[in-house]
Coordinates of N, CA and C and ligand atoms in Angstrom, one line a residue:
M13 N 9.3 -14.8 -17.2 CA 9.0 -13.6 -18.1 C 7.5 -13.6 -18.4
V14 N 7.0 -12.4 -18.5 CA 5.6 -12.2 -18.9 C 5.6 -11.0 -19.8
T15 N 4.7 -10.9 -20.7 CA 4.6 -9.6 -21.5 C 3.7 -8.6 -20.7
N16 N 3.9 -7.4 -21.1 CA 3.1 -6.3 -20.4 C 1.6 -6.5 -20.5
L17 N 1.2 -6.9 -21.7 CA -0.3 -7.0 -21.9 C -0.8 -8.3 -21.3
A18 N 0.0 -9.3 -21.2 CA -0.5 -10.6 -20.5 C -0.5 -10.3 -19.0
L19 N 0.4 -9.5 -18.5 CA 0.4 -9.2 -17.1 C -0.8 -8.3 -16.8
E20 N -1.1 -7.4 -17.6 CA -2.3 -6.5 -17.4 C -3.6 -7.4 -17.4
R21 N -3.7 -8.3 -18.3 CA -4.9 -9.2 -18.3 C -5.0 -10.1 -17.1
Y22 N -3.8 -10.6 -16.6 CA -3.8 -11.4 -15.4 C -4.2 -10.6 -14.2
L23 N -3.7 -9.4 -14.1 CA -4.0 -8.6 -12.9 C -5.5 -8.1 -13.0
A24 N -6.0 -7.8 -14.1 CA -7.4 -7.4 -14.3 C -8.3 -8.5 -13.7
E25 N -7.9 -9.8 -14.0 CA -8.7 -10.9 -13.5 C -8.5 -11.1 -12.0
Q26 N -7.3 -11.1 -11.6 CA -7.0 -11.4 -10.2 C -7.6 -10.3 -9.2
L27 N -7.5 -9.1 -9.7 CA -8.0 -8.0 -8.8 C -9.4 -7.5 -9.2
E28 N -10.1 -8.2 -10.1 CA -11.5 -8.0 -10.5 C -11.7 -6.5 -10.8
V29 N -10.8 -6.0 -11.6 CA -10.7 -4.5 -11.9 C -12.0 -4.0 -12.5
E30 N -12.7 -4.8 -13.3 CA -13.9 -4.3 -13.9 C -15.1 -4.0 -12.9
H31 N -15.0 -4.5 -11.7 CA -16.0 -4.3 -10.7 C -15.9 -3.0 -10.0
F32 N -14.9 -2.2 -10.3 CA -14.6 -1.0 -9.5 C -14.9 0.3 -10.4
H33 N -15.6 1.2 -9.8 CA -15.6 2.6 -10.4 C -14.6 3.4 -9.6
D34 N -13.5 3.7 -10.2 CA -12.4 4.3 -9.5 C -12.2 5.7 -10.0
Y35 N -11.2 6.4 -9.3 CA -10.9 7.8 -9.6 C -9.7 7.9 -10.6
A36 N -9.2 6.8 -10.9 CA -8.0 6.7 -11.9 C -8.1 5.4 -12.6
P37 N -7.5 5.3 -13.8 CA -7.5 4.0 -14.5 C -6.7 2.9 -13.8
N38 N -7.2 1.7 -13.7 CA -6.5 0.6 -13.1 C -6.0 -0.3 -14.2
G39 N -4.7 -0.4 -14.2 CA -4.1 -1.3 -15.3 C -2.8 -0.6 -15.8
L40 N -2.5 -0.9 -17.0 CA -1.2 -0.4 -17.6 C -1.5 1.1 -18.0
Q41 N -0.9 2.0 -17.2 CA -1.1 3.4 -17.5 C -0.1 4.0 -18.4
V42 N 1.1 3.6 -18.4 CA 2.1 4.0 -19.4 C 2.8 2.8 -19.9
E43 N 2.7 2.6 -21.3 CA 3.2 1.4 -21.9 C 4.7 1.5 -22.2
G44 N 5.4 0.5 -21.8 CA 6.9 0.4 -22.0 C 7.2 -0.8 -22.9
R45 N 8.4 -1.4 -22.6 CA 8.8 -2.6 -23.4 C 7.9 -3.8 -23.2
A46 N 7.8 -4.7 -24.1 CA 6.8 -5.8 -24.0 C 7.3 -6.8 -23.0
A47 N 8.5 -7.2 -23.0 CA 9.0 -8.3 -22.1 C 9.3 -7.8 -20.7
I48 N 8.7 -8.4 -19.7 CA 8.9 -8.0 -18.3 C 9.6 -9.2 -17.6
H49 N 10.8 -8.9 -17.1 CA 11.6 -9.8 -16.2 C 11.7 -9.3 -14.8
R50 N 11.8 -8.0 -14.7 CA 12.2 -7.4 -13.4 C 11.1 -6.3 -13.1
I51 N 10.5 -6.4 -11.9 CA 9.5 -5.4 -11.5 C 10.0 -4.7 -10.2
V52 N 9.6 -3.4 -10.1 CA 9.8 -2.7 -8.9 C 8.4 -2.3 -8.4
T53 N 8.1 -2.4 -7.1 CA 6.8 -2.0 -6.6 C 7.1 -0.9 -5.6
G54 N 6.0 0.0 -5.4 CA 6.1 1.1 -4.5 C 4.7 1.6 -4.2
V55 N 4.5 2.5 -3.3 CA 3.2 3.0 -2.9 C 2.8 4.0 -4.0
T56 N 3.6 4.9 -4.3 CA 3.3 6.0 -5.2 C 4.3 6.2 -6.3
A57 N 3.9 6.4 -7.6 CA 4.8 6.6 -8.7 C 5.4 7.9 -8.7
S58 N 6.1 8.2 -7.6 CA 6.8 9.5 -7.5 C 8.1 9.5 -8.3
Q59 N 8.7 10.6 -8.5 CA 10.0 10.7 -9.3 C 11.1 9.8 -8.6
A60 N 11.1 9.9 -7.2 CA 12.1 9.1 -6.5 C 11.9 7.6 -6.8
L61 N 10.7 7.2 -6.8 CA 10.5 5.7 -7.1 C 10.9 5.4 -8.5
L62 N 10.6 6.3 -9.5 CA 11.0 6.0 -10.9 C 12.5 6.0 -11.0
D63 N 13.2 6.9 -10.3 CA 14.6 6.9 -10.4 C 15.2 5.7 -9.8
A64 N 14.6 5.2 -8.7 CA 15.1 3.9 -8.2 C 14.8 2.7 -9.1
A65 N 13.7 2.8 -9.8 CA 13.4 1.7 -10.8 C 14.4 1.7 -12.0
V66 N 14.8 2.9 -12.4 CA 15.8 3.0 -13.5 C 17.1 2.4 -13.0
V67 N 17.5 2.7 -11.8 CA 18.8 2.2 -11.3 C 18.7 0.6 -11.1
A68 N 17.5 0.2 -10.8 CA 17.3 -1.3 -10.6 C 17.1 -2.0 -11.9
G69 N 17.1 -1.3 -13.0 CA 16.9 -1.9 -14.3 C 15.5 -2.6 -14.5
A70 N 14.5 -1.9 -13.9 CA 13.1 -2.5 -13.9 C 12.5 -2.4 -15.3
D71 N 11.8 -3.4 -15.7 CA 11.0 -3.4 -16.9 C 9.6 -2.8 -16.6
A72 N 9.2 -2.9 -15.4 CA 7.8 -2.4 -15.0 C 7.8 -1.9 -13.5
V73 N 7.1 -0.9 -13.3 CA 6.8 -0.3 -12.0 C 5.4 -0.6 -11.7
L74 N 5.1 -1.2 -10.5 CA 3.7 -1.3 -10.1 C 3.4 -0.5 -8.8
V75 N 2.4 0.2 -8.8 CA 2.1 1.1 -7.7 C 0.6 1.1 -7.3
H76 N 0.3 1.6 -6.1 CA -1.0 1.8 -5.7 C -1.6 3.2 -6.1
H77 N -0.7 4.2 -6.1 CA -1.1 5.6 -6.5 C -0.3 5.9 -7.8
G78 N -1.1 5.8 -8.9 CA -0.5 6.1 -10.2 C -0.9 7.5 -10.6
Y79 N -1.2 7.6 -11.9 CA -1.4 9.0 -12.5 C -2.9 9.0 -13.0
F80 N -3.2 10.2 -13.6 CA -4.4 10.4 -14.4 C -5.6 10.4 -13.5
W81 N -5.5 11.0 -12.3 CA -6.7 11.1 -11.4 C -7.7 12.1 -12.0
K82 N -8.9 11.8 -11.6 CA -10.1 12.6 -12.2 C -9.9 14.1 -12.0
N83 N -9.4 14.5 -10.9 CA -9.4 15.9 -10.6 C -8.1 16.6 -11.1
E84 N -7.2 15.8 -11.8 CA -5.9 16.3 -12.2 C -6.0 17.1 -13.5
A85 N -5.1 18.1 -13.7 CA -5.1 18.9 -14.9 C -4.7 17.9 -16.1
P86 N -5.4 17.9 -17.2 CA -5.2 16.9 -18.2 C -4.1 17.3 -19.2
V87 N -3.0 17.8 -18.7 CA -1.8 18.2 -19.5 C -0.6 17.7 -18.9
L88 N 0.5 17.5 -19.8 CA 1.7 16.9 -19.3 C 2.7 18.1 -19.1
R89 N 2.7 18.6 -17.9 CA 3.6 19.7 -17.6 C 4.3 19.5 -16.3
G90 N 5.4 20.2 -16.1 CA 6.1 20.2 -14.8 C 6.4 18.8 -14.2
M91 N 6.0 18.5 -13.0 CA 6.2 17.3 -12.3 C 5.7 16.1 -13.1
K92 N 4.5 16.2 -13.7 CA 3.9 15.1 -14.4 C 4.7 14.8 -15.7
R93 N 5.1 15.9 -16.4 CA 5.9 15.7 -17.6 C 7.2 15.0 -17.3
R94 N 7.9 15.4 -16.2 CA 9.2 14.8 -15.8 C 9.0 13.3 -15.5
R95 N 8.0 13.0 -14.8 CA 7.8 11.6 -14.4 C 7.5 10.7 -15.6
I96 N 6.6 11.2 -16.5 CA 6.3 10.4 -17.7 C 7.5 10.4 -18.7
A97 N 8.2 11.5 -18.7 CA 9.4 11.5 -19.6 C 10.4 10.4 -19.1
T98 N 10.5 10.2 -17.8 CA 11.5 9.2 -17.2 C 11.0 7.8 -17.6
L99 N 9.7 7.6 -17.5 CA 9.2 6.2 -17.9 C 9.5 6.0 -19.4
L100 N 9.1 7.0 -20.3 CA 9.3 6.8 -21.7 C 10.7 6.7 -22.1
A101 N 11.6 7.5 -21.5 CA 13.0 7.5 -21.9 C 13.6 6.1 -21.6
H102 N 13.1 5.4 -20.6 CA 13.7 4.1 -20.2 C 12.8 2.9 -20.6
D103 N 11.8 3.2 -21.3 CA 10.9 2.2 -21.8 C 10.3 1.3 -20.7
I104 N 10.0 1.9 -19.6 CA 9.5 1.2 -18.4 C 7.9 1.3 -18.4
N105 N 7.3 0.2 -18.1 CA 5.8 0.1 -18.0 C 5.4 0.6 -16.6
L106 N 4.3 1.3 -16.6 CA 3.7 1.7 -15.3 C 2.4 1.1 -15.1
F107 N 2.2 0.2 -14.1 CA 0.9 -0.3 -13.8 C 0.5 0.3 -12.5
A108 N -0.8 0.6 -12.4 CA -1.4 1.2 -11.2 C -2.7 0.5 -10.8
Y109 N -2.9 0.2 -9.5 CA -4.1 -0.4 -9.1 C -4.5 0.3 -7.8
H110 N -5.6 1.0 -7.8 CA -6.1 1.8 -6.7 C -7.1 1.0 -5.8
L111 N -8.4 1.2 -6.0 CA -9.4 0.5 -5.2 C -9.3 -1.0 -5.3
P112 N -9.0 -1.6 -6.4 CA -8.9 -3.0 -6.5 C -7.8 -3.6 -5.6
L113 N -6.8 -2.8 -5.4 CA -5.7 -3.2 -4.5 C -6.0 -3.0 -3.0
D114 N -6.9 -2.0 -2.7 CA -7.3 -1.8 -1.3 C -8.2 -3.0 -0.9
A115 N -9.0 -3.5 -1.9 CA -10.1 -4.4 -1.5 C -9.8 -5.9 -1.6
H116 N -8.7 -6.3 -2.3 CA -8.5 -7.7 -2.5 C -8.4 -8.5 -1.2
P117 N -9.1 -9.6 -1.1 CA -9.2 -10.3 0.2 C -7.9 -10.9 0.8
E118 N -6.9 -11.1 -0.1 CA -5.7 -11.6 0.4 C -4.5 -10.6 0.2
L119 N -4.4 -10.1 -1.0 CA -3.3 -9.3 -1.3 C -3.5 -7.8 -1.0
G120 N -4.8 -7.4 -0.7 CA -5.2 -6.0 -0.6 C -4.6 -5.3 0.6
N121 N -4.5 -4.0 0.5 CA -4.0 -3.2 1.6 C -4.6 -3.5 2.9
N122 N -6.0 -3.6 2.9 CA -6.7 -3.8 4.2 C -6.4 -5.2 4.8
A123 N -6.4 -6.2 3.9 CA -6.1 -7.5 4.4 C -4.7 -7.6 4.9
Q124 N -3.8 -7.0 4.2 CA -2.3 -7.1 4.6 C -2.1 -6.2 5.8
L125 N -2.7 -5.1 6.0 CA -2.5 -4.3 7.2 C -3.0 -5.1 8.4
A126 N -4.1 -5.8 8.3 CA -4.7 -6.5 9.4 C -3.6 -7.6 9.8
R127 N -2.9 -8.2 8.9 CA -1.9 -9.2 9.2 C -0.8 -8.5 10.0
Q128 N -0.4 -7.3 9.5 CA 0.7 -6.6 10.2 C 0.4 -6.2 11.6
L129 N -0.9 -5.9 11.8 CA -1.4 -5.4 13.2 C -2.0 -6.5 14.0
G130 N -2.1 -7.7 13.5 CA -2.6 -8.8 14.3 C -4.1 -8.6 14.5
I131 N -4.8 -8.0 13.6 CA -6.3 -7.9 13.7 C -7.0 -9.0 12.9
L132 N -8.1 -9.5 13.5 CA -8.8 -10.5 12.8 C -10.0 -9.9 12.1
S133 N -10.2 -10.2 10.9 CA -11.3 -9.5 10.1 C -12.6 -10.4 10.2
D134 N -13.7 -9.6 10.5 CA -15.0 -10.3 10.5 C -15.8 -10.0 9.3
G135 N -15.4 -8.9 8.5 CA -16.2 -8.6 7.3 C -15.9 -7.2 6.8
V136 N -16.6 -6.8 5.8 CA -16.4 -5.6 5.1 C -17.2 -4.5 5.7
L137 N -16.6 -3.3 5.9 CA -17.1 -2.2 6.7 C -18.3 -1.5 5.9
D138 N -18.0 -1.3 4.6 CA -19.0 -0.6 3.8 C -19.4 -1.5 2.7
A139 N -20.4 -2.3 2.9 CA -20.8 -3.3 2.0 C -21.5 -2.6 0.8
R140 N -20.7 -2.1 -0.1 CA -21.2 -1.5 -1.3 C -20.9 -2.4 -2.5
G141 N -21.6 -3.6 -2.5 CA -21.4 -4.6 -3.5 C -19.9 -5.1 -3.4
L142 N -19.2 -5.1 -4.5 CA -17.9 -5.7 -4.5 C -16.9 -4.6 -4.2
Q143 N -17.3 -3.4 -3.9 CA -16.4 -2.3 -3.8 C -16.1 -2.0 -2.3
G144 N -16.6 -2.8 -1.4 CA -16.2 -2.6 0.0 C -14.8 -2.7 0.2
V145 N -14.1 -1.7 0.8 CA -12.7 -1.7 1.0 C -12.3 -1.8 2.4
G146 N -13.0 -1.1 3.3 CA -12.7 -1.1 4.7 C -13.2 -2.4 5.4
H147 N -12.6 -2.8 6.5 CA -13.0 -4.0 7.2 C -13.4 -3.7 8.7
F148 N -14.1 -4.6 9.3 CA -14.2 -4.5 10.8 C -13.9 -5.9 11.3
G149 N -13.4 -5.9 12.6 CA -13.0 -7.2 13.2 C -12.7 -6.9 14.6
C150 N -11.7 -7.7 15.1 CA -11.4 -7.5 16.5 C -9.9 -7.9 16.8
L151 N -9.4 -7.4 17.9 CA -8.1 -7.8 18.4 C -8.2 -9.1 19.1
P152 N -7.2 -9.9 19.2 CA -7.2 -11.2 19.9 C -7.6 -11.0 21.4
A153 N -7.1 -9.8 21.9 CA -7.4 -9.6 23.3 C -7.6 -8.0 23.5
A154 N -8.5 -7.6 24.4 CA -8.7 -6.2 24.6 C -7.4 -5.6 25.2
M155 N -7.2 -4.3 24.7 CA -6.0 -3.6 25.3 C -6.3 -2.1 25.3
T156 N -5.6 -1.4 26.1 CA -5.8 0.1 26.2 C -5.5 0.7 24.8
L157 N -6.0 1.9 24.6 CA -5.7 2.6 23.4 C -4.2 2.9 23.3
A158 N -3.6 3.3 24.4 CA -2.1 3.6 24.4 C -1.3 2.3 24.0
A159 N -1.7 1.2 24.6 CA -1.0 -0.1 24.2 C -1.2 -0.5 22.8
F160 N -2.4 -0.3 22.3 CA -2.6 -0.6 20.9 C -1.8 0.4 20.0
G161 N -1.7 1.7 20.4 CA -0.9 2.6 19.7 C 0.5 2.2 19.6
Q162 N 1.0 1.7 20.7 CA 2.4 1.2 20.7 C 2.6 0.0 19.7
Q163 N 1.6 -0.8 19.7 CA 1.7 -2.0 18.8 C 1.7 -1.5 17.3
V164 N 0.9 -0.5 17.0 CA 0.8 0.0 15.7 C 2.2 0.7 15.3
A165 N 2.7 1.4 16.3 CA 4.0 2.1 16.0 C 5.1 1.1 15.7
Q166 N 5.1 0.0 16.5 CA 6.1 -1.0 16.3 C 6.0 -1.7 14.9
A167 N 4.7 -2.0 14.6 CA 4.5 -2.8 13.3 C 4.7 -1.9 12.1
L168 N 4.4 -0.6 12.1 CA 4.5 0.3 11.0 C 5.8 1.1 10.9
G169 N 6.5 1.2 12.1 CA 7.7 2.0 12.1 C 7.3 3.5 12.1
R170 N 6.2 3.9 12.6 CA 5.7 5.3 12.6 C 4.8 5.5 13.8
T171 N 5.0 6.5 14.5 CA 4.1 6.8 15.7 C 2.7 7.3 15.2
P172 N 1.6 6.6 15.6 CA 0.3 7.0 15.1 C -0.2 8.2 16.0
L173 N -1.1 8.9 15.4 CA -1.8 10.0 16.2 C -3.1 9.3 16.8
L174 N -3.2 9.4 18.1 CA -4.3 8.7 18.8 C -5.3 9.8 19.3
V175 N -6.6 9.5 19.1 CA -7.6 10.4 19.6 C -8.5 9.5 20.5
S176 N -8.6 9.8 21.8 CA -9.3 8.9 22.7 C -10.8 9.3 22.6
G177 N -11.6 8.2 22.6 CA -13.1 8.4 22.6 C -13.6 8.0 23.9
G178 N -12.8 7.8 24.9 CA -13.3 7.5 26.3 C -12.3 6.5 27.0
E179 N -12.8 6.0 28.1 CA -12.0 5.1 28.9 C -12.0 3.6 28.5
H180 N -12.8 3.3 27.6 CA -13.0 1.9 27.2 C -11.8 1.3 26.5
P181 N -11.5 0.0 26.6 CA -10.4 -0.6 25.9 C -10.7 -0.8 24.4
V182 N -9.7 -1.2 23.6 CA -9.9 -1.5 22.2 C -10.0 -3.0 22.1
R183 N -11.2 -3.5 21.6 CA -11.3 -4.9 21.2 C -11.9 -4.9 19.8
S184 N -13.1 -4.4 19.6 CA -13.7 -4.4 18.2 C -13.1 -3.1 17.5
I185 N -12.8 -3.3 16.2 CA -12.1 -2.2 15.5 C -12.5 -2.3 14.0
G186 N -12.6 -1.1 13.4 CA -12.7 -1.0 12.0 C -11.5 -0.4 11.4
W187 N -11.2 -0.6 10.2 CA -10.0 0.0 9.6 C -10.1 0.1 8.1
C188 N -9.5 1.1 7.6 CA -9.5 1.3 6.1 C -8.2 2.1 5.8
T189 N -7.3 1.6 5.0 CA -6.0 2.2 4.7 C -6.2 3.5 4.0
G190 N -5.2 4.4 4.0 CA -5.2 5.6 3.2 C -5.9 6.7 3.8
G191 N -6.7 7.4 3.0 CA -7.4 8.6 3.4 C -8.9 8.4 3.6
A192 N -9.2 7.4 4.6 CA -10.6 7.0 4.7 C -11.1 7.4 6.1
Q193 N -10.7 8.6 6.6 CA -11.2 9.1 7.9 C -12.7 9.3 7.9
S194 N -13.3 9.5 6.8 CA -14.8 9.7 6.8 C -15.5 8.4 7.0
Y195 N -14.8 7.3 6.8 CA -15.4 6.0 7.1 C -15.6 5.7 8.6
I196 N -15.2 6.6 9.4 CA -15.4 6.5 10.9 C -16.9 6.4 11.1
S197 N -17.7 7.0 10.2 CA -19.2 6.9 10.4 C -19.7 5.4 10.3
H198 N -19.1 4.6 9.5 CA -19.4 3.2 9.4 C -19.1 2.5 10.7
A199 N -18.0 2.8 11.3 CA -17.5 2.2 12.5 C -18.4 2.7 13.7
I200 N -18.9 3.9 13.7 CA -19.8 4.4 14.7 C -21.1 3.7 14.6
A201 N -21.6 3.5 13.3 CA -22.9 2.8 13.1 C -22.8 1.4 13.6
L202 N -21.7 0.7 13.6 CA -21.5 -0.6 14.0 C -21.2 -0.7 15.5
G203 N -21.0 0.4 16.2 CA -20.7 0.5 17.6 C -19.4 -0.1 18.0
L204 N -18.4 0.1 17.1 CA -17.0 -0.4 17.3 C -16.3 0.4 18.4
D205 N -15.3 -0.2 19.0 CA -14.5 0.5 20.0 C -13.6 1.5 19.4
A206 N -13.1 1.2 18.2 CA -12.0 2.1 17.6 C -12.1 2.0 16.1
F207 N -11.5 3.0 15.4 CA -11.4 3.0 14.0 C -10.0 3.5 13.6
L208 N -9.4 2.9 12.7 CA -8.0 3.2 12.2 C -8.0 3.5 10.7
S209 N -7.4 4.6 10.4 CA -7.2 4.9 8.9 C -5.8 5.5 8.8
G210 N -5.4 5.9 7.6 CA -4.1 6.6 7.5 C -4.1 8.0 7.9
E211 N -5.1 8.8 7.4 CA -5.2 10.2 7.6 C -6.2 10.6 8.7
I212 N -6.2 11.9 9.0 CA -7.2 12.4 9.9 C -7.5 13.8 9.5
S213 N -8.8 14.3 9.7 CA -9.2 15.6 9.4 C -9.5 16.3 10.8
E214 N -9.6 17.6 10.8 CA -10.0 18.3 12.0 C -11.3 17.8 12.6
Q215 N -12.2 17.5 11.7 CA -13.6 17.1 12.2 C -13.6 15.7 12.7
T216 N -12.6 14.9 12.3 CA -12.5 13.5 12.8 C -12.4 13.4 14.3
V217 N -11.6 14.4 14.8 CA -11.4 14.4 16.3 C -12.7 14.6 17.0
H218 N -13.5 15.5 16.5 CA -14.8 15.8 17.2 C -15.8 14.6 17.0
E219 N -15.7 14.0 15.8 CA -16.6 12.8 15.6 C -16.2 11.7 16.6
A220 N -14.9 11.5 16.8 CA -14.4 10.4 17.7 C -14.8 10.7 19.1
R221 N -14.5 11.9 19.6 CA -14.9 12.2 21.0 C -16.3 12.2 21.3
E222 N -17.1 12.8 20.3 CA -18.6 12.9 20.6 C -19.3 11.6 20.4
N223 N -18.7 10.6 19.7 CA -19.4 9.4 19.5 C -18.8 8.2 20.3
G224 N -17.8 8.6 21.2 CA -17.2 7.6 22.1 C -16.5 6.5 21.3
I225 N -15.7 6.9 20.3 CA -14.9 5.8 19.6 C -13.5 6.3 19.5
H226 N -12.5 5.5 19.7 CA -11.1 5.8 19.6 C -10.8 6.0 18.1
Y227 N -9.9 6.9 17.8 CA -9.4 7.0 16.4 C -7.9 7.0 16.3
I228 N -7.4 6.2 15.4 CA -6.0 6.0 15.2 C -5.6 6.4 13.8
A229 N -4.9 7.5 13.6 CA -4.4 7.9 12.3 C -2.9 7.4 12.2
A230 N -2.8 6.3 11.4 CA -1.5 5.6 11.4 C -0.6 5.9 10.2
G231 N -1.1 6.9 9.3 CA -0.3 7.3 8.2 C -0.8 6.7 6.9
H232 N -1.1 7.6 5.9 CA -1.6 7.1 4.6 C -0.5 6.2 3.9
H233 N 0.7 6.7 3.8 CA 1.7 5.8 3.2 C 2.0 4.6 4.1
A234 N 2.1 4.8 5.4 CA 2.5 3.6 6.2 C 1.4 2.5 6.2
T235 N 0.2 2.9 6.0 CA -0.9 1.8 6.0 C -1.0 1.2 4.6
E236 N -0.4 1.8 3.6 CA -0.6 1.3 2.2 C 0.6 0.7 1.6
R237 N 1.6 0.4 2.4 CA 2.8 -0.2 1.9 C 2.7 -1.7 1.6
Y238 N 1.7 -2.4 2.2 CA 1.7 -3.8 2.2 C 1.0 -4.5 1.1
G239 N 0.0 -3.9 0.5 CA -0.7 -4.6 -0.6 C 0.2 -4.7 -1.8
I240 N 0.8 -3.6 -2.2 CA 1.6 -3.7 -3.4 C 2.8 -4.6 -3.3
Q241 N 3.4 -4.7 -2.0 CA 4.5 -5.7 -1.8 C 4.0 -7.1 -2.0
A242 N 2.8 -7.4 -1.4 CA 2.2 -8.7 -1.5 C 1.9 -9.1 -2.9
L243 N 1.5 -8.1 -3.7 CA 1.2 -8.3 -5.1 C 2.5 -8.6 -5.9
G244 N 3.5 -7.8 -5.6 CA 4.8 -8.0 -6.3 C 5.3 -9.4 -6.0
Q245 N 5.3 -9.8 -4.7 CA 5.7 -11.1 -4.4 C 5.0 -12.2 -5.1
A246 N 3.6 -12.1 -5.1 CA 2.8 -13.0 -5.8 C 3.1 -13.1 -7.3
L247 N 3.4 -12.0 -7.9 CA 3.7 -12.0 -9.4 C 5.1 -12.6 -9.6
A248 N 6.0 -12.3 -8.7 CA 7.4 -12.9 -8.8 C 7.3 -14.4 -8.8
G249 N 6.4 -15.0 -7.9 CA 6.2 -16.4 -7.8 C 5.5 -17.0 -9.1
Q250 N 4.5 -16.3 -9.5 CA 3.7 -16.7 -10.6 C 4.4 -16.8 -11.9
F251 N 5.2 -15.7 -12.2 CA 5.9 -15.6 -13.5 C 7.4 -15.7 -13.5
G252 N 8.0 -16.0 -12.3 CA 9.4 -16.1 -12.2 C 10.1 -14.8 -12.4
L253 N 9.5 -13.7 -11.9 CA 10.1 -12.4 -12.1 C 11.0 -12.0 -10.9
Q254 N 11.9 -11.1 -11.1 CA 12.7 -10.5 -10.0 C 11.8 -9.3 -9.5
H255 N 11.7 -9.2 -8.2 CA 10.9 -8.2 -7.6 C 11.6 -7.5 -6.5
K256 N 11.5 -6.2 -6.5 CA 12.1 -5.3 -5.5 C 11.0 -4.3 -5.0
F257 N 10.8 -4.2 -3.7 CA 9.9 -3.2 -3.2 C 10.8 -2.0 -2.8
V258 N 10.4 -0.8 -3.2 CA 11.2 0.4 -2.9 C 10.3 1.3 -2.0
D259 N 10.7 1.5 -0.8 CA 9.9 2.3 0.1 C 10.5 3.7 0.1
I260 N 9.8 4.6 -0.5 CA 10.2 6.0 -0.5 C 9.5 6.7 0.8
D261 N 10.3 7.1 1.7 CA 9.8 7.5 3.0 C 8.8 8.7 2.8
N262 N 7.7 8.6 3.5 CA 6.6 9.6 3.4 C 6.0 9.7 4.8
P263 N 6.1 10.8 5.5 CA 5.6 11.0 6.8 C 4.0 11.1 6.9
A264 N 3.4 11.4 5.7 CA 2.0 11.7 5.7 C 1.2 10.4 5.7
Ligands
LIG318 ZN1 -4.0 5.8 -0.9

């Protein structure tokens, strides 16, 4: 057992929350009951995840994508009202960690995705102090883009969108989970063979082709499933909690 406030303090320290300027608050976003025995983790605090947490009897829900984003309307209406009403009605705590969970060197989305894909990390892609979230590194052996695409599909259970930047194989690679397609510029600056992120924009295709770098769009949700799971497992071990990861399918 751990109390909600003690858990928030512990996570603030572990994830170095104070070092990040983020688009949403990192920590306890909606306060529920004090005692936490059972946690549910998920990528996004959607209604479906909250409903699953209620069924599971969770005391707390931990997510990567929480609420109260900077560009969001500051009122509790519609979808947002229903979600928060669900949490309050069942006295469930909502904890959310965005950039700190992307960046953590062991539990983070980028570190965990590299484990899933068998990529070895050499360093941080965008060295902006402690906020660097993307990585660069290499595959154990060079392979064609098509073969790497198959490996990604197998690891993530989702077929990636591949943009070829030429005939060269993939050996050196940059990656950043989620919607980090603009980070392709860092990978180009480093002269990497390929860059992988979750999402893709129209212009990303031209950037890849004209700069001779392969681009792999592997899914925002699919690339960000692993950090929150690793965090939930670590907390279960640390505090003797019951932990369940709930994957709400999302093709984007
Ligand atoms: Zn994300």
